[in-house]
Amino acid sequence: MDRIVVLPGDGIGPEVTAQAQRVLEVVCAKHDIKIGFEEALIGGASIDAKGSPLTDDVIELCRESRAILLGAVGGPKWDDMPVATRPEKGLLGIRKALGLFANLRPAQVFSALAQASSLRPEVVEGIDMLVVRELTGGIYFGEPRFIDRSGPVRTATNAMVYDENEIARITRVAFEAAGGRRQHVTHVHKANVLEVSQLWMEVVEEVAKNYPNIELAHQLVDSCAMLLVKEPRRFDVIVTGNLFGDILSDQAAMITGSLGMLPSASIAEGGLGLYEPVHGSAPDIAGQDLANPLAAILSGAMMLEHSFSAHDAAGAIRSAVDAVLDAGHRTGDIVLDGENRPTIGCVEMGDRVLEQLECV
Ligand code: NAD
């Protein structure tokens, strides 16, 4: 039996992870995948109970497990705390402690929700891309980093640093992912200006030789940003460093519509993965059964795919979500303008997905 640690966190976190857990239980039973859940604290919930947003015993528990399902952390109750001890530190702490170097953010348009995008439906219909972002290196972590206030003019410095091994391992993640998709990788860079990007070009080309069936393209980050809104359908897998990936993954996600639909995965060497919805703890709707659990449920599908290599089971969840949306079921956040239909709550959305899974 493989252990999945559930870290519900704060706000709507416990509501959405509860639905994801129900769905995982059912789909794993149907596909003969033996799993057991263990729940632990993170974020504000952990501060309240243990005085710290992340404790060593929780890190150890996660390390000894197959995968982690996380809800969200944070909320007004803890907003006045010093930055170093706030709930968000729990999230950064667990990513660092587990060495989660690869962040995977799919951006997919469900045809029933194509109208939710700020772009025209004919531009977004059929978008299905995956942004693979390096998460533990680059300019966010590079040394030296400082503000120099000693002279007459203040200056600040950050360093963008990557070694070839960091580039190669994230590139392999992207190519492996493309193998199960449309066999296309776009490497996003700024090699006309940055030496770091020139090294990325070299290493990405070297790694690509091991994947002869997968097509590789290089795209400057500025033109990639334009193409994402002009012709988003052309992208399959995008691979890039921490800074560019941070920005492009949010841009790609937002052209698809609602925050409540976006899953993510962060993966360590050896396959341990942390799966979480992109949205936050939504304190404005917490505890009212209003949250959309589909991002958390789709994060469960990513878990089955990446930590269990259970592609059929993952596909079953995605098909069930598709069918639920096609049937017109909506939580409040994904009701389209002009749609005159009653909304359902978080638990009922979970029920509808389970119903569909029973039919598959
Ligand atoms: P948020 O994502 O929590 O909410 C933004 C808006 O989207 C809100 O109106 C909310 O009601 C809505 N929303 C978000 N998820 C939804 C869902 N599943 N269903 C329906 N509606 C949904 O972002 P925020 O308001 O900027 O942040 C709130 C708290 O969450 C803050 O404390 C912030 O630090 C934290 N946060 C945590 C994470 C994380 O845990 N990964 C990410 C972002 C923000």
mmCIF file of C-alpha atoms and ligand atoms in Angstrom:
data_model
loop_
_atom_site.group_PDB
_atom_site.id
_atom_site.type_symbol
_atom_site.label_atom_id
_atom_site.label_comp_id
_atom_site.label_asym_id
_atom_site.label_seq_id
_atom_site.Cartn_x
_atom_site.Cartn_y
_atom_site.Cartn_z
ATOM 1 C CA MET A 1 0.000 0.000 0.000
ATOM 2 C CA ASP A 2 1.361 3.444 -0.940
ATOM 3 C CA ARG A 3 0.875 6.314 1.445
ATOM 4 C CA ILE A 4 -0.496 9.651 0.270
ATOM 5 C CA VAL A 5 -0.091 12.488 2.754
ATOM 6 C CA VAL A 6 -2.947 14.980 2.698
ATOM 7 C CA LEU A 7 -2.093 18.491 3.891
ATOM 8 C CA PRO A 8 -5.471 20.288 3.762
ATOM 9 C CA GLY A 9 -4.120 23.606 5.117
ATOM 10 C CA ASP A 10 -6.410 26.587 5.572
ATOM 11 C CA GLY A 11 -9.550 28.256 4.223
ATOM 12 C CA ILE A 12 -11.109 26.196 1.431
ATOM 13 C CA GLY A 13 -8.092 23.825 1.477
ATOM 14 C CA PRO A 14 -9.823 21.171 3.634
ATOM 15 C CA GLU A 15 -13.033 21.429 1.563
ATOM 16 C CA VAL A 16 -11.366 20.847 -1.794
ATOM 17 C CA THR A 17 -8.877 18.180 -0.651
ATOM 18 C CA ALA A 18 -11.784 16.217 0.900
ATOM 19 C CA GLN A 19 -13.430 15.981 -2.534
ATOM 20 C CA ALA A 20 -10.138 15.102 -4.244
ATOM 21 C CA GLN A 21 -9.595 12.367 -1.662
ATOM 22 C CA ARG A 22 -13.051 10.858 -2.319
ATOM 23 C CA VAL A 23 -12.359 10.811 -6.051
ATOM 24 C CA LEU A 24 -8.887 9.255 -5.610
ATOM 25 C CA GLU A 25 -10.307 6.547 -3.340
ATOM 26 C CA VAL A 26 -12.896 5.521 -5.910
ATOM 27 C CA VAL A 27 -10.678 5.684 -8.982
ATOM 28 C CA CYS A 28 -7.803 3.841 -7.275
ATOM 29 C CA ALA A 29 -10.130 1.061 -6.129
ATOM 30 C CA LYS A 30 -11.420 0.693 -9.704
ATOM 31 C CA HIS A 31 -7.891 0.552 -11.140
ATOM 32 C CA ASP A 32 -6.504 -1.703 -8.433
ATOM 33 C CA ILE A 33 -4.077 0.901 -7.070
ATOM 34 C CA LYS A 34 -3.535 0.364 -3.349
ATOM 35 C CA ILE A 35 -3.340 3.655 -1.499
ATOM 36 C CA GLY A 36 -3.818 4.859 2.062
ATOM 37 C CA PHE A 37 -4.224 8.460 3.210
ATOM 38 C CA GLU A 38 -2.617 10.130 6.203
ATOM 39 C CA GLU A 39 -3.546 13.675 7.117
ATOM 40 C CA ALA A 40 -1.130 16.243 8.601
ATOM 41 C CA LEU A 41 -1.002 19.963 9.320
ATOM 42 C CA ILE A 42 0.534 22.798 7.335
ATOM 43 C CA GLY A 43 0.169 26.591 7.214
ATOM 44 C CA GLY A 44 -2.094 28.458 9.622
ATOM 45 C CA ALA A 45 -3.617 25.224 10.914
ATOM 46 C CA SER A 46 -0.142 24.087 11.962
ATOM 47 C CA ILE A 47 0.675 27.483 13.516
ATOM 48 C CA ASP A 48 -2.467 27.243 15.648
ATOM 49 C CA ALA A 49 -1.800 23.676 16.762
ATOM 50 C CA LYS A 50 1.998 23.551 16.933
ATOM 51 C CA GLY A 51 3.291 27.119 16.793
ATOM 52 C CA SER A 52 5.005 26.699 13.390
ATOM 53 C CA PRO A 53 3.685 26.533 9.790
ATOM 54 C CA LEU A 54 5.656 23.326 9.085
ATOM 55 C CA THR A 55 7.155 20.878 11.549
ATOM 56 C CA ASP A 56 9.944 18.321 11.111
ATOM 57 C CA ASP A 57 7.631 15.356 11.730
ATOM 58 C CA VAL A 58 5.439 16.435 8.794
ATOM 59 C CA ILE A 59 8.477 16.790 6.517
ATOM 60 C CA GLU A 60 9.612 13.293 7.535
ATOM 61 C CA LEU A 61 6.142 11.849 6.943
ATOM 62 C CA CYS A 62 6.086 13.399 3.448
ATOM 63 C CA ARG A 63 9.588 12.109 2.645
ATOM 64 C CA GLU A 64 8.523 8.562 3.488
ATOM 65 C CA SER A 65 5.402 8.715 1.301
ATOM 66 C CA ARG A 66 4.624 8.268 -2.363
ATOM 67 C CA ALA A 67 2.859 11.580 -2.933
ATOM 68 C CA ILE A 68 1.412 14.618 -1.183
ATOM 69 C CA LEU A 69 -1.928 16.297 -1.809
ATOM 70 C CA LEU A 70 -1.999 19.877 -0.554
ATOM 71 C CA GLY A 71 -4.982 22.240 -0.290
ATOM 72 C CA ALA A 72 -3.929 25.855 0.290
ATOM 73 C CA VAL A 73 -2.445 27.925 3.088
ATOM 74 C CA GLY A 74 -2.966 31.388 4.534
ATOM 75 C CA GLY A 75 -5.734 33.705 5.604
ATOM 76 C CA PRO A 76 -6.447 37.001 7.371
ATOM 77 C CA LYS A 77 -6.075 35.409 10.804
ATOM 78 C CA TRP A 78 -2.307 35.110 10.255
ATOM 79 C CA ASP A 79 -1.728 38.174 8.027
ATOM 80 C CA ASP A 80 -0.205 40.292 10.797
ATOM 81 C CA MET A 81 2.433 37.723 11.708
ATOM 82 C CA PRO A 82 6.081 38.340 10.768
ATOM 83 C CA VAL A 83 6.839 37.103 7.232
ATOM 84 C CA ALA A 84 9.289 34.471 8.518
ATOM 85 C CA THR A 85 6.613 32.637 10.517
ATOM 86 C CA ARG A 86 3.536 33.088 8.300
ATOM 87 C CA PRO A 87 1.570 30.170 6.780
ATOM 88 C CA GLU A 88 3.162 30.684 3.334
ATOM 89 C CA LYS A 89 6.530 29.756 4.869
ATOM 90 C CA GLY A 90 5.134 26.248 5.308
ATOM 91 C CA LEU A 91 4.619 25.955 1.574
ATOM 92 C CA LEU A 92 8.067 27.267 0.657
ATOM 93 C CA GLY A 93 9.553 25.091 3.411
ATOM 94 C CA ILE A 94 8.036 21.849 2.157
ATOM 95 C CA ARG A 95 9.030 22.555 -1.465
ATOM 96 C CA LYS A 96 12.611 23.152 -0.338
ATOM 97 C CA ALA A 97 12.795 20.273 2.141
ATOM 98 C CA LEU A 98 11.586 17.766 -0.459
ATOM 99 C CA GLY A 99 13.778 19.119 -3.296
ATOM 100 C CA LEU A 100 10.809 19.719 -5.609
ATOM 101 C CA PHE A 101 12.734 21.017 -8.619
ATOM 102 C CA ALA A 102 10.135 20.602 -11.381
ATOM 103 C CA ASN A 103 6.872 22.505 -11.418
ATOM 104 C CA LEU A 104 4.253 21.298 -13.894
ATOM 105 C CA ARG A 105 1.321 23.549 -14.686
ATOM 106 C CA PRO A 106 -1.130 22.371 -17.330
ATOM 107 C CA ALA A 107 -3.289 24.941 -19.065
ATOM 108 C CA GLN A 108 -6.225 23.276 -20.682
ATOM 109 C CA VAL A 109 -9.478 24.683 -21.934
ATOM 110 C CA PHE A 110 -12.517 22.568 -21.202
ATOM 111 C CA SER A 111 -14.767 23.098 -24.184
ATOM 112 C CA ALA A 112 -17.780 23.774 -21.960
ATOM 113 C CA LEU A 113 -15.861 26.683 -20.392
ATOM 114 C CA ALA A 114 -14.198 28.205 -23.470
ATOM 115 C CA GLN A 115 -16.404 31.282 -23.001
ATOM 116 C CA ALA A 116 -14.790 31.948 -19.591
ATOM 117 C CA SER A 117 -11.532 33.059 -21.176
ATOM 118 C CA SER A 118 -10.806 36.734 -21.725
ATOM 119 C CA LEU A 119 -9.738 35.717 -25.259
ATOM 120 C CA ARG A 120 -12.164 34.823 -28.041
ATOM 121 C CA PRO A 121 -13.496 31.240 -27.840
ATOM 122 C CA GLU A 122 -12.166 30.409 -31.324
ATOM 123 C CA VAL A 123 -8.647 31.328 -30.106
ATOM 124 C CA VAL A 124 -8.756 29.289 -26.899
ATOM 125 C CA GLU A 125 -10.866 26.277 -27.916
ATOM 126 C CA GLY A 126 -8.625 23.194 -27.763
ATOM 127 C CA ILE A 127 -5.734 24.720 -25.766
ATOM 128 C CA ASP A 128 -3.861 21.921 -24.028
ATOM 129 C CA MET A 129 -0.358 22.859 -22.908
ATOM 130 C CA LEU A 130 1.946 22.079 -20.036
ATOM 131 C CA VAL A 131 4.425 24.588 -18.613
ATOM 132 C CA VAL A 132 7.429 22.831 -17.049
ATOM 133 C CA ARG A 133 9.235 25.336 -14.840
ATOM 134 C CA GLU A 134 12.536 24.850 -13.031
ATOM 135 C CA LEU A 135 11.665 25.597 -9.407
ATOM 136 C CA THR A 136 14.756 25.504 -7.213
ATOM 137 C CA GLY A 137 17.413 27.441 -9.148
ATOM 138 C CA GLY A 138 17.941 30.574 -11.216
ATOM 139 C CA ILE A 139 17.639 34.173 -10.168
ATOM 140 C CA TYR A 140 15.283 33.537 -7.224
ATOM 141 C CA PHE A 141 18.024 31.613 -5.423
ATOM 142 C CA GLY A 142 21.297 32.844 -7.028
ATOM 143 C CA GLU A 143 24.142 34.389 -5.006
ATOM 144 C CA PRO A 144 25.236 37.091 -4.530
ATOM 145 C CA ARG A 145 22.031 38.918 -3.712
ATOM 146 C CA PHE A 146 22.020 42.257 -1.914
ATOM 147 C CA ILE A 147 21.018 45.907 -1.880
ATOM 148 C CA ASP A 148 24.051 48.170 -1.544
ATOM 149 C CA ARG A 149 23.117 51.381 0.264
ATOM 150 C CA SER A 150 26.686 52.466 1.054
ATOM 151 C CA GLY A 151 27.265 54.857 -1.875
ATOM 152 C CA PRO A 152 25.460 57.986 -3.090
ATOM 153 C CA VAL A 153 23.325 55.809 -5.426
ATOM 154 C CA ARG A 154 21.627 52.666 -4.093
ATOM 155 C CA THR A 155 22.204 49.562 -6.214
ATOM 156 C CA ALA A 156 20.733 46.073 -6.029
ATOM 157 C CA THR A 157 22.057 42.762 -7.357
ATOM 158 C CA ASN A 158 20.601 39.331 -8.036
ATOM 159 C CA ALA A 159 22.407 36.573 -9.874
ATOM 160 C CA MET A 160 20.868 34.169 -12.398
ATOM 161 C CA VAL A 161 22.869 30.974 -11.993
ATOM 162 C CA TYR A 162 22.254 27.502 -13.468
ATOM 163 C CA ASP A 163 24.584 24.548 -13.815
ATOM 164 C CA GLU A 164 24.231 22.055 -16.641
ATOM 165 C CA ASN A 165 22.884 19.300 -14.368
ATOM 166 C CA GLU A 166 19.986 21.470 -13.202
ATOM 167 C CA ILE A 167 19.137 22.303 -16.821
ATOM 168 C CA ALA A 168 19.422 18.699 -17.997
ATOM 169 C CA ARG A 169 17.131 17.240 -15.318
ATOM 170 C CA ILE A 170 14.292 19.720 -15.907
ATOM 171 C CA THR A 171 14.671 19.240 -19.672
ATOM 172 C CA ARG A 172 14.295 15.476 -19.230
ATOM 173 C CA VAL A 173 11.064 16.045 -17.268
ATOM 174 C CA ALA A 174 9.715 18.108 -20.173
ATOM 175 C CA PHE A 175 10.677 15.560 -22.834
ATOM 176 C CA GLU A 176 9.266 12.662 -20.814
ATOM 177 C CA ALA A 177 5.989 14.580 -20.446
ATOM 178 C CA ALA A 178 5.895 15.412 -24.165
ATOM 179 C CA GLY A 179 6.262 11.685 -24.934
ATOM 180 C CA GLY A 180 2.799 11.090 -23.494
ATOM 181 C CA ARG A 181 1.337 14.141 -25.215
ATOM 182 C CA ARG A 182 1.711 15.721 -28.672
ATOM 183 C CA GLN A 183 5.495 15.117 -28.872
ATOM 184 C CA HIS A 184 6.519 18.761 -28.994
ATOM 185 C CA VAL A 185 8.733 20.774 -26.634
ATOM 186 C CA THR A 186 9.263 24.538 -26.782
ATOM 187 C CA HIS A 187 12.310 25.760 -24.887
ATOM 188 C CA VAL A 188 11.787 29.380 -23.792
ATOM 189 C CA HIS A 189 14.900 31.515 -23.350
ATOM 190 C CA LYS A 190 16.556 34.909 -23.787
ATOM 191 C CA ALA A 191 19.746 33.668 -25.441
ATOM 192 C CA ASN A 192 20.198 36.865 -27.462
ATOM 193 C CA VAL A 193 21.043 38.646 -24.185
ATOM 194 C CA LEU A 194 21.787 36.133 -21.417
ATOM 195 C CA GLU A 195 24.724 33.723 -21.154
ATOM 196 C CA VAL A 196 22.591 31.584 -18.846
ATOM 197 C CA SER A 197 20.106 31.102 -21.700
ATOM 198 C CA GLN A 198 22.960 30.236 -24.089
ATOM 199 C CA LEU A 199 23.936 27.384 -21.758
ATOM 200 C CA TRP A 200 20.269 26.310 -21.593
ATOM 201 C CA MET A 201 20.244 26.163 -25.437
ATOM 202 C CA GLU A 202 23.317 23.915 -25.492
ATOM 203 C CA VAL A 203 22.122 21.550 -22.775
ATOM 204 C CA VAL A 204 18.531 21.351 -24.055
ATOM 205 C CA GLU A 205 19.892 20.417 -27.513
ATOM 206 C CA GLU A 206 22.094 17.712 -25.946
ATOM 207 C CA VAL A 207 19.230 16.199 -23.946
ATOM 208 C CA ALA A 208 16.930 16.358 -26.992
ATOM 209 C CA LYS A 209 19.221 13.919 -28.860
ATOM 210 C CA ASN A 210 17.939 11.183 -26.524
ATOM 211 C CA TYR A 211 14.364 11.837 -27.669
ATOM 212 C CA PRO A 212 14.499 11.598 -31.473
ATOM 213 C CA ASN A 213 10.705 11.357 -31.826
ATOM 214 C CA ILE A 214 10.056 14.618 -30.035
ATOM 215 C CA GLU A 215 10.221 17.868 -31.917
ATOM 216 C CA LEU A 216 12.106 20.736 -30.251
ATOM 217 C CA ALA A 217 11.656 24.455 -30.862
ATOM 218 C CA HIS A 218 13.422 27.395 -29.196
ATOM 219 C CA GLN A 219 11.401 30.535 -28.536
ATOM 220 C CA LEU A 220 12.480 33.887 -27.123
ATOM 221 C CA VAL A 221 10.570 34.647 -23.940
ATOM 222 C CA ASP A 222 9.189 37.968 -25.222
ATOM 223 C CA SER A 223 7.795 36.475 -28.427
ATOM 224 C CA CYS A 224 6.507 33.474 -26.454
ATOM 225 C CA ALA A 225 4.457 35.861 -24.282
ATOM 226 C CA MET A 226 2.913 37.312 -27.453
ATOM 227 C CA LEU A 227 2.251 33.931 -29.053
ATOM 228 C CA LEU A 228 0.550 32.693 -25.889
ATOM 229 C CA VAL A 229 -2.255 35.184 -26.418
ATOM 230 C CA LYS A 230 -2.187 35.119 -30.232
ATOM 231 C CA GLU A 231 -1.920 31.408 -31.037
ATOM 232 C CA PRO A 232 -1.955 29.508 -27.729
ATOM 233 C CA ARG A 233 -2.946 26.227 -29.403
ATOM 234 C CA ARG A 234 0.500 25.895 -31.028
ATOM 235 C CA PHE A 235 2.112 24.988 -27.661
ATOM 236 C CA ASP A 236 2.326 21.477 -26.249
ATOM 237 C CA VAL A 237 5.089 21.389 -23.569
ATOM 238 C CA ILE A 238 6.991 24.551 -22.634
ATOM 239 C CA VAL A 239 10.231 24.160 -20.652
ATOM 240 C CA THR A 240 11.979 27.106 -19.062
ATOM 241 C CA GLY A 241 13.803 28.459 -16.031
ATOM 242 C CA ASN A 242 12.371 29.716 -12.767
ATOM 243 C CA LEU A 243 11.827 33.399 -13.617
ATOM 244 C CA PHE A 244 10.354 33.004 -17.107
ATOM 245 C CA GLY A 245 8.323 29.996 -15.939
ATOM 246 C CA ASP A 246 6.831 31.913 -13.030
ATOM 247 C CA ILE A 247 5.415 34.537 -15.371
ATOM 248 C CA LEU A 248 4.458 32.354 -18.342
ATOM 249 C CA SER A 249 2.721 29.683 -16.243
ATOM 250 C CA ASP A 250 0.392 32.323 -14.800
ATOM 251 C CA GLN A 251 -0.215 33.825 -18.229
ATOM 252 C CA ALA A 252 -0.956 30.427 -19.766
ATOM 253 C CA ALA A 253 -3.236 29.512 -16.883
ATOM 254 C CA MET A 254 -5.254 32.698 -17.006
ATOM 255 C CA ILE A 255 -6.145 32.434 -20.673
ATOM 256 C CA THR A 256 -8.060 29.288 -19.795
ATOM 257 C CA GLY A 257 -10.539 30.993 -17.453
ATOM 258 C CA SER A 258 -11.112 30.153 -13.793
ATOM 259 C CA LEU A 259 -8.640 29.737 -10.948
ATOM 260 C CA GLY A 260 -10.821 26.976 -9.564
ATOM 261 C CA MET A 261 -9.937 24.710 -12.516
ATOM 262 C CA LEU A 262 -6.121 24.808 -12.390
ATOM 263 C CA PRO A 263 -4.075 21.913 -10.967
ATOM 264 C CA SER A 264 -0.301 21.729 -10.477
ATOM 265 C CA ALA A 265 2.452 19.269 -9.636
ATOM 266 C CA SER A 266 5.907 19.789 -8.151
ATOM 267 C CA ILE A 267 8.224 16.838 -8.506
ATOM 268 C CA ALA A 268 11.482 15.745 -6.860
ATOM 269 C CA GLU A 269 14.156 13.390 -8.133
ATOM 270 C CA GLY A 270 12.985 9.815 -7.555
ATOM 271 C CA GLY A 271 9.366 10.657 -8.346
ATOM 272 C CA LEU A 272 8.046 12.031 -5.035
ATOM 273 C CA GLY A 273 5.519 14.684 -5.956
ATOM 274 C CA LEU A 274 3.419 17.350 -4.302
ATOM 275 C CA TYR A 275 0.102 18.059 -5.991
ATOM 276 C CA GLU A 276 -1.958 21.153 -5.301
ATOM 277 C CA PRO A 277 -4.518 23.447 -6.880
ATOM 278 C CA VAL A 278 -3.051 26.735 -8.146
ATOM 279 C CA HIS A 279 -5.598 28.810 -6.223
ATOM 280 C CA GLY A 280 -5.155 30.049 -2.664
ATOM 281 C CA SER A 281 -7.224 29.501 0.484
ATOM 282 C CA ALA A 282 -10.055 31.823 -0.675
ATOM 283 C CA PRO A 283 -10.994 33.061 2.833
ATOM 284 C CA ASP A 284 -13.928 34.997 1.322
ATOM 285 C CA ILE A 285 -15.817 31.765 0.590
ATOM 286 C CA ALA A 286 -14.258 29.347 3.114
ATOM 287 C CA GLY A 287 -16.559 27.157 5.183
ATOM 288 C CA GLN A 288 -19.624 27.872 3.023
ATOM 289 C CA ASP A 289 -19.507 24.911 0.632
ATOM 290 C CA LEU A 290 -18.955 27.329 -2.266
ATOM 291 C CA ALA A 291 -15.459 26.302 -3.400
ATOM 292 C CA ASN A 292 -14.824 24.646 -6.725
ATOM 293 C CA PRO A 293 -13.011 21.366 -5.968
ATOM 294 C CA LEU A 294 -12.115 20.585 -9.603
ATOM 295 C CA ALA A 295 -8.567 22.039 -9.433
ATOM 296 C CA ALA A 296 -7.856 19.788 -6.440
ATOM 297 C CA ILE A 297 -9.522 16.808 -8.148
ATOM 298 C CA LEU A 298 -7.451 17.416 -11.302
ATOM 299 C CA SER A 299 -4.343 17.679 -9.086
ATOM 300 C CA GLY A 300 -5.233 14.145 -7.978
ATOM 301 C CA ALA A 301 -5.232 13.103 -11.652
ATOM 302 C CA MET A 302 -1.741 14.599 -12.032
ATOM 303 C CA MET A 303 -0.648 12.603 -8.983
ATOM 304 C CA LEU A 304 -1.818 9.341 -10.535
ATOM 305 C CA GLU A 305 -0.029 10.182 -13.750
ATOM 306 C CA HIS A 306 3.322 11.373 -12.372
ATOM 307 C CA SER A 307 3.776 9.537 -9.052
ATOM 308 C CA PHE A 308 1.925 6.296 -9.927
ATOM 309 C CA SER A 309 2.318 6.172 -13.752
ATOM 310 C CA ALA A 310 -1.389 5.296 -13.720
ATOM 311 C CA HIS A 311 -2.328 7.008 -16.965
ATOM 312 C CA ASP A 312 -5.684 5.265 -17.401
ATOM 313 C CA ALA A 313 -6.817 6.187 -13.907
ATOM 314 C CA ALA A 314 -5.713 9.798 -14.446
ATOM 315 C CA GLY A 315 -7.544 9.864 -17.773
ATOM 316 C CA ALA A 316 -10.699 8.531 -16.107
ATOM 317 C CA ILE A 317 -10.723 11.493 -13.690
ATOM 318 C CA ARG A 318 -10.203 13.981 -16.501
ATOM 319 C CA SER A 319 -12.977 12.427 -18.592
ATOM 320 C CA ALA A 320 -15.314 12.518 -15.600
ATOM 321 C CA VAL A 321 -14.584 16.225 -15.047
ATOM 322 C CA ASP A 322 -15.175 16.902 -18.746
ATOM 323 C CA ALA A 323 -18.497 15.078 -18.623
ATOM 324 C CA VAL A 324 -19.619 16.946 -15.496
ATOM 325 C CA LEU A 325 -18.903 20.284 -17.174
ATOM 326 C CA ASP A 326 -20.548 19.199 -20.428
ATOM 327 C CA ALA A 327 -23.636 18.240 -18.417
ATOM 328 C CA GLY A 328 -23.772 21.876 -17.233
ATOM 329 C CA HIS A 329 -22.871 21.466 -13.555
ATOM 330 C CA ARG A 330 -21.230 24.635 -12.232
ATOM 331 C CA THR A 331 -19.907 25.988 -8.956
ATOM 332 C CA GLY A 332 -20.366 29.768 -8.622
ATOM 333 C CA ASP A 333 -16.899 30.662 -9.955
ATOM 334 C CA ILE A 334 -17.391 28.957 -13.336
ATOM 335 C CA VAL A 335 -20.880 30.118 -14.209
ATOM 336 C CA LEU A 336 -20.531 31.869 -17.536
ATOM 337 C CA ASP A 337 -21.977 35.287 -18.288
ATOM 338 C CA GLY A 338 -25.504 34.845 -19.574
ATOM 339 C CA GLU A 339 -25.765 31.257 -18.323
ATOM 340 C CA ASN A 340 -28.947 31.010 -16.388
ATOM 341 C CA ARG A 341 -28.450 27.897 -14.332
ATOM 342 C CA PRO A 342 -28.446 27.044 -10.629
ATOM 343 C CA THR A 343 -25.024 26.564 -9.067
ATOM 344 C CA ILE A 344 -23.940 23.628 -6.954
ATOM 345 C CA GLY A 345 -21.644 23.476 -3.922
ATOM 346 C CA CYS A 346 -18.239 21.905 -3.344
ATOM 347 C CA VAL A 347 -19.572 18.585 -2.008
ATOM 348 C CA GLU A 348 -22.162 18.245 -4.764
ATOM 349 C CA MET A 349 -19.505 18.893 -7.408
ATOM 350 C CA GLY A 350 -17.552 16.014 -5.831
ATOM 351 C CA ASP A 351 -20.720 13.870 -5.993
ATOM 352 C CA ARG A 352 -21.190 14.662 -9.706
ATOM 353 C CA VAL A 353 -17.595 13.660 -10.514
ATOM 354 C CA LEU A 354 -18.017 10.414 -8.575
ATOM 355 C CA GLU A 355 -21.263 9.686 -10.433
ATOM 356 C CA GLN A 356 -19.440 10.085 -13.749
ATOM 357 C CA LEU A 357 -16.589 7.855 -12.598
ATOM 358 C CA GLU A 358 -19.079 5.114 -11.811
ATOM 359 C CA CYS A 359 -20.332 5.324 -15.425
ATOM 360 C CA VAL A 360 -16.851 5.134 -17.038
HETATM 361 P P1 NAD B 1 -7.213 33.051 -3.803
HETATM 362 O O1 NAD B 1 -6.782 32.171 -4.903
HETATM 363 O O2 NAD B 1 -7.356 32.406 -2.486
HETATM 364 O O3 NAD B 1 -8.610 33.743 -4.183
HETATM 365 C C1 NAD B 1 -8.776 34.662 -5.267
HETATM 366 C C2 NAD B 1 -10.245 34.702 -5.675
HETATM 367 O O4 NAD B 1 -10.595 33.494 -6.362
HETATM 368 C C3 NAD B 1 -11.208 34.781 -4.472
HETATM 369 O O5 NAD B 1 -12.294 35.590 -4.814
HETATM 370 C C4 NAD B 1 -11.660 33.358 -4.269
HETATM 371 O O6 NAD B 1 -12.937 33.251 -3.683
HETATM 372 C C5 NAD B 1 -11.629 32.800 -5.694
HETATM 373 N N1 NAD B 1 -11.298 31.374 -5.681
HETATM 374 C C6 NAD B 1 -10.057 30.832 -5.498
HETATM 375 N N2 NAD B 1 -10.124 29.503 -5.517
HETATM 376 C C7 NAD B 1 -11.417 29.187 -5.729
HETATM 377 C C8 NAD B 1 -12.116 27.959 -5.850
HETATM 378 N N3 NAD B 1 -11.498 26.773 -5.758
HETATM 379 N N4 NAD B 1 -13.447 27.993 -6.045
HETATM 380 C C9 NAD B 1 -14.100 29.163 -6.157
HETATM 381 N N5 NAD B 1 -13.492 30.359 -6.054
HETATM 382 C C10 NAD B 1 -12.163 30.372 -5.839
HETATM 383 O O7 NAD B 1 -6.149 34.249 -3.729
HETATM 384 P P2 NAD B 1 -6.025 35.439 -2.669
HETATM 385 O O8 NAD B 1 -7.397 35.924 -2.291
HETATM 386 O O9 NAD B 1 -5.053 36.368 -3.256
HETATM 387 O O10 NAD B 1 -5.346 34.793 -1.386
HETATM 388 C C11 NAD B 1 -6.061 34.318 -0.242
HETATM 389 C C12 NAD B 1 -5.090 33.631 0.700
HETATM 390 O O11 NAD B 1 -4.527 32.488 0.033
HETATM 391 C C13 NAD B 1 -3.894 34.502 1.098
HETATM 392 O O12 NAD B 1 -3.617 34.257 2.454
HETATM 393 C C14 NAD B 1 -2.776 34.010 0.212
HETATM 394 O O13 NAD B 1 -1.510 34.201 0.805
HETATM 395 C C15 NAD B 1 -3.109 32.550 0.101
HETATM 396 N N6 NAD B 1 -2.573 31.883 -1.107
HETATM 397 C C16 NAD B 1 -2.164 30.620 -0.950
HETATM 398 C C17 NAD B 1 -1.725 29.898 -2.039
HETATM 399 C C18 NAD B 1 -1.324 28.469 -1.834
HETATM 400 O O14 NAD B 1 -1.556 27.933 -0.780
HETATM 401 N N7 NAD B 1 -0.767 27.825 -2.843
HETATM 402 C C19 NAD B 1 -1.722 30.482 -3.320
HETATM 403 C C20 NAD B 1 -2.185 31.793 -3.457
HETATM 404 C C21 NAD B 1 -2.631 32.479 -2.329
#
